[in-house]
Short mmCIF file of C-alpha atoms (C1' of nucleotides) in Angstrom, two decimals:
data_model
loop_
_atom_site.label_atom_id
_atom_site.label_comp_id
_atom_site.label_asym_id
_atom_site.label_seq_id
_atom_site.Cartn_x
_atom_site.Cartn_y
_atom_site.Cartn_z
CA MET S 929 9.61 -58.31 -1.47
CA LEU S 930 12.49 -60.73 -1.69
CA VAL S 931 15.13 -60.70 1.00
CA LEU S 932 18.15 -59.06 -0.62
CA GLN S 933 20.41 -61.59 1.04
CA THR S 934 18.99 -64.50 -0.95
CA ILE S 935 19.76 -62.68 -4.19
CA ARG S 936 23.23 -61.73 -3.00
CA GLU S 937 24.09 -65.15 -1.84
CA ASN S 938 23.13 -66.99 -4.92
CA PRO S 939 21.87 -64.90 -7.81
CA GLU S 940 22.06 -67.87 -10.22
CA ALA S 941 19.76 -69.98 -8.12
CA ALA S 942 17.28 -67.01 -7.86
CA LEU S 943 17.30 -66.58 -11.62
CA LYS S 944 16.68 -70.32 -12.12
CA LEU S 945 13.64 -70.24 -9.85
CA LEU S 946 12.37 -67.01 -11.40
CA ALA S 947 12.43 -68.73 -14.81
CA ILE S 948 9.86 -71.14 -13.53
CA LYS S 949 7.60 -68.22 -13.20
CA ASN S 950 8.51 -67.12 -16.76
CA PHE S 951 10.29 -64.18 -15.26
CA ASP S 952 13.52 -63.15 -16.90
CA GLY S 953 15.34 -61.57 -14.03
CA LYS S 954 18.85 -61.26 -15.54
CA GLU S 955 18.85 -57.57 -15.92
CA ILE S 956 17.01 -56.62 -12.81
CA ILE S 957 19.08 -58.87 -10.60
CA GLN S 958 22.22 -57.36 -12.03
CA THR S 959 20.83 -53.84 -11.36
CA ILE S 960 19.97 -54.83 -7.81
CA LEU S 961 23.43 -56.23 -7.10
CA SER S 962 25.18 -53.13 -8.47
CA LEU S 963 22.79 -50.76 -6.69
CA ASP S 964 23.44 -52.60 -3.46
CA ASP S 965 27.21 -52.24 -3.95
CA LYS S 966 26.79 -48.60 -4.59
CA ARG S 967 24.68 -48.27 -1.55
CA LYS S 968 27.30 -49.84 0.65
CA GLU S 969 30.08 -47.82 -0.78
CA THR S 970 28.14 -44.53 -0.35
CA GLN S 971 27.14 -45.45 3.20
CA LYS S 972 30.76 -46.15 4.19
CA MET S 973 31.80 -42.72 2.94
CA LEU S 974 28.80 -41.03 4.49
CA ASP S 975 29.25 -42.73 7.85
CA ASP S 976 32.91 -41.78 7.99
CA ASN S 977 32.11 -38.27 7.13
CA LEU S 978 29.43 -38.03 9.82
CA ALA S 979 31.72 -39.64 12.32
CA GLN S 980 34.25 -36.84 11.70
CA SER S 981 31.58 -34.19 12.07
CA ASN S 982 30.41 -35.67 15.29
CA THR S 983 33.94 -35.70 16.73
CA LEU S 984 34.49 -32.11 15.74
CA ALA S 985 31.17 -30.98 17.22
CA ARG S 986 32.11 -32.70 20.45
CA GLU S 987 35.55 -30.97 20.52
CA ILE S 988 33.92 -27.59 19.82
CA GLY S 989 31.63 -28.13 22.73
CA ILE S 990 34.50 -28.75 25.07
CA LEU S 991 36.43 -25.77 23.79
CA TYR S 992 33.50 -23.46 24.39
CA LYS S 993 33.05 -24.77 27.87
CA THR S 994 36.71 -24.22 28.73
CA GLY S 995 36.46 -20.73 27.31
CA LYS S 996 38.64 -21.22 24.23
CA ALA S 997 36.25 -19.57 21.75
CA ALA S 998 39.02 -18.65 19.29
CA GLU S 999 40.06 -22.25 18.84
CA ALA S 1000 36.48 -23.32 18.53
CA SER S 1001 35.73 -20.95 15.62
CA LEU S 1002 38.83 -22.35 13.92
CA LEU S 1003 37.36 -25.83 14.08
CA LYS S 1004 34.00 -24.54 12.94
CA GLU S 1005 35.42 -23.72 9.53
CA LYS S 1006 36.49 -27.32 9.04
CA THR S 1007 32.94 -28.52 9.62
CA SER S 1008 31.43 -26.53 6.84
CA GLN S 1009 33.38 -28.49 4.23
CA LEU S 1010 32.45 -31.79 5.80
CA LYS S 1011 28.79 -30.74 5.82
CA GLU S 1012 28.79 -29.93 2.15
CA LEU S 1013 30.21 -33.31 1.31
CA ALA S 1014 27.81 -35.00 3.63
CA LYS S 1015 24.85 -33.40 1.93
CA GLU S 1016 26.01 -34.71 -1.47
CA LEU S 1017 26.67 -38.15 -0.12
CA SER S 1018 23.37 -38.44 1.58
CA THR S 1019 21.49 -37.39 -1.55
CA ILE S 1020 23.21 -40.17 -3.46
CA PHE S 1021 22.67 -42.60 -0.57
CA GLU S 1022 18.99 -41.89 -0.35
CA SER S 1023 18.34 -42.06 -4.01
CA THR S 1024 20.31 -45.33 -4.31
CA LYS S 1025 18.38 -46.90 -1.51
CA LYS S 1026 15.15 -45.82 -3.18
CA GLU S 1027 16.15 -47.18 -6.55
CA LEU S 1028 17.24 -50.43 -4.89
CA GLU S 1029 13.92 -50.85 -3.20
CA GLU S 1030 12.00 -50.11 -6.33
CA ALA S 1031 13.96 -52.65 -8.25
CA LEU S 1032 13.51 -55.20 -5.52
CA LEU S 1033 9.77 -54.71 -5.67
CA LYS S 1034 9.73 -55.62 -9.30
CA VAL S 1035 10.98 -59.09 -8.59
CA PRO S 1036 8.32 -61.61 -7.91
CA ASN S 1037 8.55 -64.19 -5.12
CA LEU S 1038 10.67 -67.23 -5.88
CA PRO S 1039 8.62 -70.32 -6.43
CA HIS S 1040 9.14 -73.42 -4.38
CA PRO S 1041 11.64 -75.67 -6.17
CA SER S 1042 8.85 -78.32 -6.62
CA ILE S 1043 6.84 -75.94 -8.86
CA HIS S 1044 6.54 -76.93 -12.45
CA HIS S 1045 7.36 -74.59 -15.16
CA GLY S 1046 4.29 -73.77 -17.13
CA LYS S 1047 2.70 -70.91 -19.02
CA THR S 1048 -1.07 -71.16 -18.76
CA PRO S 1049 -3.77 -72.56 -16.44
CA GLU S 1050 -3.75 -75.66 -18.68
CA ASP S 1051 -0.25 -76.44 -17.32
CA ASN S 1052 -1.52 -76.66 -13.75
CA GLU S 1053 -1.26 -80.07 -12.16
CA ILE S 1054 -4.40 -81.75 -10.95
CA ILE S 1055 -3.21 -83.47 -7.89
CA HIS S 1056 -6.53 -84.65 -6.43
CA GLN S 1057 -10.18 -85.11 -7.37
CA GLU S 1058 -13.02 -86.40 -5.43
CA GLY S 1059 -16.83 -86.57 -5.37
CA LEU S 1060 -19.25 -87.70 -7.95
CA ILE S 1061 -19.81 -85.51 -10.99
CA PRO S 1062 -23.65 -85.18 -11.13
CA HIS S 1063 -25.30 -86.16 -14.35
CA LEU S 1064 -28.17 -83.73 -14.66
CA PRO S 1065 -31.11 -84.21 -16.94
CA ILE S 1066 -31.15 -82.13 -20.18
CA THR S 1067 -33.67 -79.83 -18.62
CA ALA S 1068 -31.11 -78.67 -16.10
CA ILE S 1069 -30.43 -74.98 -16.06
CA PRO S 1070 -27.48 -72.85 -14.96
CA HIS S 1071 -27.54 -71.05 -11.65
CA TRP S 1072 -28.47 -67.63 -12.99
CA ASP S 1073 -31.67 -69.11 -14.30
CA LEU S 1074 -32.23 -71.03 -11.13
CA ALA S 1075 -31.64 -67.84 -9.15
CA SER S 1076 -34.44 -66.00 -10.93
CA LYS S 1077 -36.71 -69.09 -11.13
CA TYR S 1078 -36.65 -69.30 -7.33
CA ASP S 1079 -36.27 -65.60 -6.73
CA LEU S 1080 -32.89 -66.01 -4.88
CA ILE S 1081 -30.62 -63.55 -6.63
CA ASP S 1082 -31.63 -60.52 -8.65
CA PHE S 1083 -28.89 -59.45 -11.08
CA ALA S 1084 -30.99 -56.86 -12.84
CA LEU S 1085 -31.80 -55.21 -9.63
CA GLY S 1086 -28.15 -54.96 -8.70
CA ASN S 1087 -27.56 -53.44 -12.12
CA LYS S 1088 -30.08 -50.73 -11.34
CA ILE S 1089 -28.75 -49.93 -7.98
CA SER S 1090 -25.02 -50.28 -8.60
CA GLY S 1091 -24.05 -51.82 -11.88
CA ALA S 1092 -23.04 -55.14 -13.31
CA GLY S 1093 -21.37 -57.45 -10.82
CA PHE S 1094 -23.31 -56.32 -7.75
CA PRO S 1095 -26.10 -58.86 -7.37
CA VAL S 1096 -28.91 -58.55 -4.90
CA TYR S 1097 -29.58 -61.65 -2.79
CA LYS S 1098 -33.17 -62.14 -1.74
CA GLY S 1099 -35.21 -64.39 0.52
CA LYS S 1100 -33.80 -67.85 0.70
CA GLY S 1101 -30.91 -66.75 -1.51
CA ALA S 1102 -29.86 -64.27 1.13
CA ARG S 1103 -30.41 -66.79 3.92
CA LEU S 1104 -28.38 -69.43 2.10
CA GLN S 1105 -25.58 -66.92 1.84
CA ARG S 1106 -25.76 -66.02 5.52
CA ALA S 1107 -25.84 -69.76 6.41
CA LEU S 1108 -22.72 -70.44 4.44
CA ILE S 1109 -20.85 -67.65 6.14
CA ASN S 1110 -21.77 -68.90 9.57
CA PHE S 1111 -21.06 -72.46 8.61
CA PHE S 1112 -17.56 -71.54 7.35
CA LEU S 1113 -16.81 -69.39 10.44
CA ASP S 1114 -17.97 -72.00 12.82
CA ARG S 1115 -15.85 -74.73 11.21
CA ALA S 1116 -12.78 -72.54 11.28
CA ILE S 1117 -13.28 -71.64 14.90
CA ASP S 1118 -13.58 -75.40 15.70
CA GLU S 1119 -10.27 -75.85 13.83
CA GLY S 1120 -8.57 -73.28 16.19
CA TYR S 1121 -8.85 -70.16 14.12
CA LYS S 1122 -9.53 -66.84 15.84
CA GLU S 1123 -12.33 -64.85 14.37
CA ILE S 1124 -11.49 -61.33 13.14
CA GLN S 1125 -13.80 -58.65 11.81
CA PRO S 1126 -11.53 -56.41 9.84
CA PRO S 1127 -12.00 -53.00 8.28
CA TYR S 1128 -13.18 -52.92 4.69
CA LEU S 1129 -11.17 -49.88 3.77
CA VAL S 1130 -7.40 -49.86 4.22
CA ASN S 1131 -4.61 -47.41 3.75
CA ALA S 1132 -1.87 -47.58 1.15
CA ALA S 1133 0.68 -49.01 3.64
CA SER S 1134 -1.50 -52.11 4.08
CA GLY S 1135 -1.86 -52.45 0.32
CA TYR S 1136 1.91 -52.50 -0.02
CA GLY S 1137 2.24 -54.84 2.90
CA THR S 1138 0.44 -57.68 1.21
CA GLY S 1139 1.52 -56.81 -2.26
CA GLN S 1140 -1.62 -55.37 -3.85
CA LEU S 1141 0.36 -52.18 -4.28
CA PRO S 1142 2.10 -50.98 -6.23
CA ASP S 1143 1.37 -53.65 -8.89
CA LYS S 1144 -2.30 -54.24 -8.83
CA ASP S 1145 -3.70 -50.93 -7.75
CA GLY S 1146 -6.04 -50.97 -10.72
CA GLN S 1147 -7.78 -54.01 -9.21
CA MET S 1148 -8.82 -52.27 -6.07
CA TYR S 1149 -11.56 -49.66 -5.68
CA TYR S 1150 -10.10 -46.48 -4.34
CA ALA S 1151 -11.65 -43.62 -2.36
CA PRO S 1152 -9.41 -40.64 -3.24
CA LEU S 1153 -11.03 -38.24 -0.80
CA ASP S 1154 -9.70 -40.23 2.09
CA ASP S 1155 -6.86 -42.01 0.32
CA LEU S 1156 -8.33 -45.43 1.24
CA TYR S 1157 -8.69 -48.69 -0.74
CA LEU S 1158 -11.68 -51.12 -0.56
CA ILE S 1159 -10.33 -54.53 0.32
CA PRO S 1160 -10.18 -57.07 -2.43
CA THR S 1161 -9.97 -59.80 0.18
CA ALA S 1162 -9.80 -59.93 4.01
CA GLU S 1163 -6.20 -61.11 3.61
CA VAL S 1164 -5.20 -57.49 3.28
CA PRO S 1165 -6.40 -56.16 6.65
CA VAL S 1166 -5.93 -59.43 8.51
CA THR S 1167 -2.37 -60.05 7.46
CA ASN S 1168 -1.53 -56.39 8.04
CA ILE S 1169 -2.48 -56.80 11.64
CA TYR S 1170 1.00 -58.18 11.93
CA ARG S 1171 2.77 -55.38 10.02
CA ASP S 1172 5.79 -54.16 12.01
CA VAL S 1173 5.18 -56.75 14.68
CA ILE S 1174 7.83 -58.71 16.45
CA LEU S 1175 6.52 -62.11 17.62
CA LYS S 1176 7.80 -64.59 20.08
CA GLU S 1177 8.54 -68.04 18.79
CA SER S 1178 5.87 -69.45 21.10
CA ASP S 1179 3.22 -67.33 19.32
CA PHE S 1180 3.27 -69.66 16.30
CA PRO S 1181 1.17 -70.72 14.70
CA LEU S 1182 -1.17 -67.72 14.47
CA LYS S 1183 -4.46 -68.71 13.02
CA ASN S 1184 -7.05 -66.08 11.99
CA VAL S 1185 -10.29 -66.35 10.16
CA ALA S 1186 -12.27 -63.50 8.86
CA TYR S 1187 -15.51 -63.03 6.94
CA SER S 1188 -15.66 -60.02 4.73
CA SER S 1189 -17.17 -58.64 1.65
CA CYS S 1190 -14.58 -58.25 -1.08
CA PHE S 1191 -14.47 -55.62 -3.74
CA ARG S 1192 -12.65 -56.06 -7.07
CA ARG S 1193 -12.79 -53.88 -10.07
CA GLU S 1194 -12.09 -56.82 -12.43
CA ALA S 1195 -11.31 -54.28 -15.19
CA GLY S 1196 -11.54 -55.75 -18.62
CA SER S 1197 -13.51 -58.86 -17.74
CA TYR S 1198 -16.57 -59.70 -19.71
CA GLY S 1199 -18.32 -62.47 -21.64
CA LYS S 1200 -19.90 -65.76 -20.63
CA ASP S 1201 -17.09 -66.73 -18.29
CA VAL S 1202 -18.24 -63.95 -16.01
CA ARG S 1203 -21.97 -64.63 -16.20
CA GLY S 1204 -24.12 -64.93 -13.11
CA LEU S 1205 -22.05 -65.49 -9.98
CA ASN S 1206 -18.94 -66.50 -11.77
CA ARG S 1207 -17.25 -63.19 -11.37
CA LEU S 1208 -18.42 -60.23 -9.35
CA HIS S 1209 -17.25 -56.82 -8.26
CA GLN S 1210 -18.59 -57.43 -4.75
CA PHE S 1211 -18.77 -60.86 -3.14
CA ASP S 1212 -18.44 -62.52 0.20
CA LYS S 1213 -15.65 -64.71 1.38
CA VAL S 1214 -14.36 -66.30 4.49
CA GLU S 1215 -10.58 -66.19 4.60
CA ILE S 1216 -8.14 -68.02 6.72
CA VAL S 1217 -4.76 -66.48 7.42
CA GLN S 1218 -1.85 -68.11 9.23
CA ILE S 1219 1.49 -66.70 10.44
CA SER S 1220 3.91 -69.57 10.66
CA HIS S 1221 7.38 -70.48 11.74
CA PRO S 1222 9.46 -70.69 8.54
CA GLU S 1223 10.35 -74.30 9.10
CA ARG S 1224 6.74 -75.32 9.31
CA SER S 1225 5.03 -73.21 6.72
CA TYR S 1226 4.70 -76.06 4.24
CA GLU S 1227 3.17 -78.28 6.79
CA VAL S 1228 0.73 -75.48 7.40
CA LEU S 1229 -0.03 -75.16 3.81
CA GLU S 1230 -0.95 -78.81 3.63
CA GLU S 1231 -3.01 -78.45 6.75
CA MET S 1232 -4.90 -75.61 5.23
CA ARG S 1233 -5.48 -77.67 2.11
CA THR S 1234 -6.87 -80.55 4.13
CA TYR S 1235 -9.11 -78.19 6.00
CA VAL S 1236 -10.60 -76.61 2.96
CA SER S 1237 -11.05 -80.05 1.37
CA GLY S 1238 -13.14 -80.99 4.41
CA LEU S 1239 -15.45 -78.02 3.84
CA LEU S 1240 -16.12 -79.05 0.29
CA ARG S 1241 -16.69 -82.55 1.33
CA ALA S 1242 -19.15 -81.41 3.94
CA LEU S 1243 -21.04 -79.51 1.30
CA GLU S 1244 -21.06 -82.59 -0.90
CA LEU S 1245 -19.51 -80.84 -3.77
CA PRO S 1246 -17.26 -82.56 -6.28
CA PHE S 1247 -13.91 -80.94 -6.27
CA ARG S 1248 -10.41 -81.07 -7.45
CA ILE S 1249 -7.13 -79.55 -6.30
CA LEU S 1250 -4.65 -78.03 -8.65
CA LYS S 1251 -1.06 -77.25 -7.85
CA LEU S 1252 -0.39 -74.11 -9.85
CA CYS S 1253 2.40 -73.95 -12.35
CA GLY S 1254 4.95 -71.11 -12.28
CA GLY S 1255 3.14 -69.18 -14.88
CA ASP S 1256 -0.26 -69.20 -13.24
CA MET S 1257 1.00 -68.40 -9.78
CA SER S 1258 0.58 -64.90 -8.33
CA PHE S 1259 3.51 -62.47 -8.08
CA THR S 1260 3.83 -62.90 -4.36
CA SER S 1261 3.24 -66.66 -3.91
CA ALA S 1262 5.81 -69.44 -3.50
CA MET S 1263 3.28 -72.22 -3.82
CA THR S 1264 -0.36 -72.13 -4.51
CA TYR S 1265 -3.15 -74.76 -4.51
CA ASP S 1266 -6.32 -73.87 -6.22
CA MET S 1267 -9.54 -75.65 -5.21
CA GLU S 1268 -12.10 -76.02 -7.83
CA VAL S 1269 -15.66 -77.10 -7.59
CA TYR S 1270 -17.68 -78.73 -10.43
CA SER S 1271 -20.73 -76.76 -11.40
CA ALA S 1272 -22.73 -79.31 -13.23
CA ALA S 1273 -25.06 -77.17 -15.39
CA GLN S 1274 -22.30 -74.94 -16.69
CA LYS S 1275 -20.23 -78.06 -16.96
CA ARG S 1276 -17.26 -76.06 -15.60
CA TRP S 1277 -14.80 -76.22 -12.82
CA LEU S 1278 -15.03 -73.06 -10.71
CA GLU S 1279 -12.19 -71.84 -8.47
CA VAL S 1280 -13.52 -71.38 -5.00
CA SER S 1281 -10.35 -71.25 -2.99
CA SER S 1282 -6.71 -70.41 -3.55
CA ILE S 1283 -4.35 -71.38 -0.78
CA SER S 1284 -0.82 -69.96 -0.85
CA ASN S 1285 2.39 -69.93 1.00
CA PHE S 1286 4.15 -66.55 0.64
CA GLU S 1287 7.16 -67.60 2.73
CA SER S 1288 8.89 -64.39 3.79
CA TYR S 1289 7.85 -62.36 0.86
CA GLN S 1290 5.04 -60.47 2.48
CA ALA S 1291 6.74 -60.65 5.91
CA ASN S 1292 9.81 -58.89 4.55
CA ARG S 1293 7.76 -56.10 3.22
CA MET S 1294 5.75 -55.85 6.39
CA LYS S 1295 8.62 -56.39 8.73
CA LEU S 1296 6.79 -59.24 10.38
CA ARG S 1297 9.44 -60.86 12.42
CA TYR S 1298 10.05 -63.05 15.47
CA LYS S 1299 12.98 -63.67 17.77
CA ASP S 1300 14.37 -67.10 17.57
CA GLU S 1301 15.76 -68.99 20.51
CA THR S 1302 19.17 -67.35 20.09
CA GLY S 1303 17.55 -63.92 20.18
CA LYS S 1304 18.05 -63.27 16.53
CA MET S 1305 15.39 -61.58 14.39
CA GLN S 1306 13.87 -63.73 11.72
CA LEU S 1307 11.12 -63.21 9.17
CA ALA S 1308 7.95 -65.13 9.72
CA HIS S 1309 6.06 -66.90 6.93
CA THR S 1310 2.55 -65.86 5.93
CA LEU S 1311 -0.11 -68.05 4.36
CA ASN S 1312 -3.68 -67.58 3.45
CA GLY S 1313 -6.57 -69.27 1.73
CA SER S 1314 -10.21 -68.85 0.95
CA ALA S 1315 -12.40 -70.97 3.11
CA LEU S 1316 -14.41 -70.24 1.11
CA ALA S 1317 -15.52 -67.84 -1.57
CA LEU S 1318 -19.30 -67.68 -1.50
CA PRO S 1319 -20.68 -66.95 -4.98
CA ARG S 1320 -19.25 -69.89 -6.83
CA ILE S 1321 -20.17 -72.24 -4.04
CA VAL S 1322 -23.69 -70.99 -4.29
CA ALA S 1323 -23.58 -71.48 -8.05
CA ALA S 1324 -22.38 -75.06 -7.69
CA LEU S 1325 -24.86 -75.78 -4.94
CA LEU S 1326 -27.79 -74.51 -6.88
CA GLU S 1327 -26.77 -76.24 -10.16
CA ASN S 1328 -25.75 -79.60 -8.72
CA ASN S 1329 -28.62 -79.99 -6.38
CA GLN S 1330 -31.43 -78.96 -8.69
CA THR S 1331 -34.40 -81.26 -9.18
CA ASP S 1332 -37.72 -80.89 -10.97
CA LYS S 1333 -39.27 -79.66 -7.75
CA GLY S 1334 -36.61 -77.45 -6.47
CA ILE S 1335 -33.14 -77.28 -4.92
CA LYS S 1336 -31.92 -79.53 -2.25
CA ILE S 1337 -29.76 -78.10 0.54
CA PRO S 1338 -26.80 -80.29 1.71
CA GLU S 1339 -27.36 -81.91 5.07
CA ALA S 1340 -24.59 -80.05 6.80
CA LEU S 1341 -26.07 -76.68 5.99
CA VAL S 1342 -29.68 -77.27 6.98
CA ARG S 1343 -29.21 -76.35 10.65
CA TYR S 1344 -27.79 -73.03 9.39
CA THR S 1345 -30.40 -72.31 6.63
CA GLY S 1346 -33.35 -73.47 8.59
CA PHE S 1347 -34.75 -75.05 5.45
CA GLY S 1348 -33.70 -78.17 3.46
CA PHE S 1349 -35.30 -77.42 0.21
CA ILE S 1350 -35.85 -74.41 -2.07
CA SER S 1351 -39.02 -74.64 -4.13
CA GLU S 1352 -41.00 -72.25 -6.27
CA THR S 1353 -43.57 -71.23 -3.74
"C1'" G J 543 -17.23 -29.57 10.98
"C1'" G J 544 -15.55 -26.00 15.56
"C1'" A J 545 -12.13 -25.54 20.01
"C1'" G J 546 -8.09 -27.43 22.69
"C1'" A J 547 -4.18 -31.13 24.06
"C1'" G J 548 -0.58 -34.49 22.67
"C1'" A J 549 2.84 -37.92 19.65
"C1'" U J 550 9.66 -40.43 23.44
"C1'" G J 551 12.15 -47.61 23.97
"C1'" G J 552 7.20 -53.87 24.81
"C1'" C J 553 3.96 -50.61 28.03
"C1'" A J 554 3.75 -46.33 31.42
"C1'" G J 555 6.45 -41.91 31.90
"C1'" A J 556 10.89 -38.05 32.69
"C1'" G J 557 13.96 -35.30 29.67
"C1'" C J 558 18.41 -26.74 31.13
"C1'" G J 559 20.64 -27.14 22.81
"C1'" G J 560 26.57 -30.71 23.98
"C1'" U J 561 28.83 -36.43 27.87
"C1'" C J 562 20.83 -38.70 25.75
"C1'" G J 563 19.91 -44.45 22.71
"C1'" A J 564 17.71 -41.44 26.27
"C1'" A J 565 16.19 -41.14 33.91
"C1'" U J 566 12.50 -43.87 36.54
"C1'" G J 567 8.58 -47.66 37.11
"C1'" C J 568 6.31 -51.94 35.08
"C1'" G J 569 7.01 -55.95 31.98
"C1'" G J 570 10.75 -59.48 29.84
"C1'" C J 571 15.32 -62.41 30.48
"C1'" G J 572 19.36 -64.38 33.80
"C1'" G J 573 20.86 -65.24 38.87
"C1'" U J 574 20.58 -65.59 44.49
"C1'" C J 575 17.05 -67.75 47.90
"C1'" U J 576 13.48 -72.25 47.66
"C1'" C J 577 11.90 -79.22 47.40
"C1'" G J 578 9.39 -76.08 43.79
"C1'" A J 579 6.89 -71.44 43.18
"C1'" A J 580 5.67 -66.49 44.91
"C1'" A J 581 7.87 -62.40 47.34
"C1'" A J 582 12.54 -59.98 48.09
"C1'" C J 583 17.36 -58.88 46.35
"C1'" C J 584 21.27 -58.55 42.35
"C1'" G J 585 22.18 -58.20 37.26
"C1'" U J 586 20.48 -57.73 32.38
"C1'" U J 587 17.12 -55.85 28.63
"C1'" G J 588 15.77 -51.64 21.45
"C1'" A J 589 15.91 -51.75 15.97
"C1'" U J 590 18.27 -51.14 11.17
"C1'" C J 591 22.67 -50.58 8.38
"C1'" C J 592 28.19 -50.24 7.33
"C1'" C J 593 33.35 -51.64 8.37
"C1'" A J 594 36.34 -55.35 10.77
"C1'" U J 595 34.84 -60.06 11.79
"C1'" U J 596 37.84 -62.80 17.53
"C1'" U J 597 37.19 -59.09 21.41
"C1'" G J 598 35.51 -54.56 18.36
"C1'" G J 599 34.58 -49.80 15.77
"C1'" G J 600 31.11 -46.46 13.17
"C1'" A J 601 26.27 -44.35 11.30
"C1'" U J 602 21.04 -43.72 11.74
"C1'" C J 603 16.39 -43.86 14.57
"C1'" C J 604 12.59 -39.93 20.33
"C1'" G J 605 5.17 -39.59 14.70
"C1'" G J 606 6.89 -37.90 9.22
"C1'" G J 607 9.38 -33.98 6.33
"C1'" G J 608 12.16 -29.46 6.10
"C1'" G J 609 14.96 -25.51 8.71
"C1'" U J 610 18.23 -22.87 12.58
"C1'" U J 611 23.14 -24.43 14.93
"C1'" C J 612 29.85 -26.40 15.15
"C1'" G J 613 26.10 -29.54 17.75
"C1'" A J 614 18.73 -30.83 18.27
"C1'" A J 615 14.43 -35.64 21.55
"C1'" U J 616 15.12 -30.53 23.23
"C1'" C J 617 14.34 -24.19 19.10
"C1'" C J 618 11.35 -22.77 14.31
"C1'" C J 619 7.95 -24.22 9.99
"C1'" C J 620 4.90 -27.75 7.35
"C1'" C J 621 2.33 -32.53 7.29
"C1'" U J 622 0.03 -36.73 9.41
"C1'" C J 623 -2.14 -39.15 13.32
"C1'" U J 624 -4.21 -39.75 18.25
"C1'" C J 625 -6.98 -38.03 22.43
"C1'" U J 626 -10.59 -34.53 25.01
"C1'" C J 627 -14.85 -31.23 24.67
"C1'" C J 628 -18.83 -29.29 21.37
"C1'" G J 629 -21.80 -30.16 16.89
"C1'" C J 630 -23.80 -34.01 13.64
"C1'" C J 631 -24.99 -39.15 13.35
"C1'" A J 632 -25.65 -45.53 12.80
#
RNA sequence: GGAGAGAUGGCAGAGCGGUCGAAUGCGGCGGUCUCGAAAACCGUUGAUCCCAUUUGGGAUCCGGGGGUUCGAAUCCCCCUCUCUCCGCCA
């Protein structure tokens, strides 16, 4: 949720930035401003009214104590009128506040001024690419075929047990998965991140905190009996650790890393783009989350980008970094880098990480604040990124490293897998 | 699932229906002392919003919602959550 103050101070500037995200905010900003005016006006009247009531009540108390009951009951009559008015005013006040908040929630985060206007993923800017694109023989096969050839992942079995998008990892497939998780966690810990094991089901307040609700509630699995949501990413529980928290300036930067399974309904996706491991309902991910001082959040964003690049390099995967255009950025993000890995048999770039700075957008909603050196409350900045999402990494590893005899495991992973090669036997 | 207890400021913990934003202790901050630190002592210490903006004034907040009352942290009702015991169970 945007800070109302930024809209108030310069609505024109806000509109301009929103346009980068292809969001026409003219109407809603106008609504917000007039609702806020109305809110203030009503509050003034209500406060004055309550102040009068309070004074009267105090006087009545004194009169009773001094035995002047007659005078007291005279004053009592006055209060009843005040009370009636107060009731009306507070109804208006409450409903105005609610409308204002609802309107505010409909406004996406302002993109960083450096973000390009753009409509589709094609408009994203490729800012970096490295690693050799492997040239595979024509006999090379996509990962879903490799997975069954070497009995690593069983999609049909997942289908039977749960449904499409719930693969079963087996044998070396399962061990590869586990190796990657440990590898990612260890690297993050070396980098100063604190490991967190979060809950997989969260309440609605947490969903609102990070912005999955009210917008994208259709993307989350929901358990109505207990009114809980399955997490679509560890970002939700981990960032919500800091909901309603007041930090000290010396607490920055807070660096957390969490492995979790992620659950996404992915309603409406189908086709060859989602084949194999490309898009799943349940997948594993290691997520890094940082809470930053506002002045340093963009340095932190770069630091996270560098860190994730290092992971991909260690896995010897060719990758590129995209700076997302306004149109492709999420509702809550101010700047996002996508990291994509080249999956050589599919001949496709696959997104394996998305690193975002939300500035104070999530913090405002969550009331995540700190006291600055003058003792004033300020909103912190939140950032997160995948480091990394497992399935597409596995897809690229299998495809890029396939040979006639089997699949080679990158050097850095061998001490985690316990094997350096996957072959048919 | 059954029975009971509770929810108050960063934490702990008081609080006859009026002067309670709330005692007290701890913690935090500032000071005295000290070469420095500890101890001791003194002082200070919540959030949000509105008006005025220089000092300032006002409203709201004691889990959430409703009610009684001129007046509620204190009384009544509902909800939620937590804890203890029993049952079940990884």
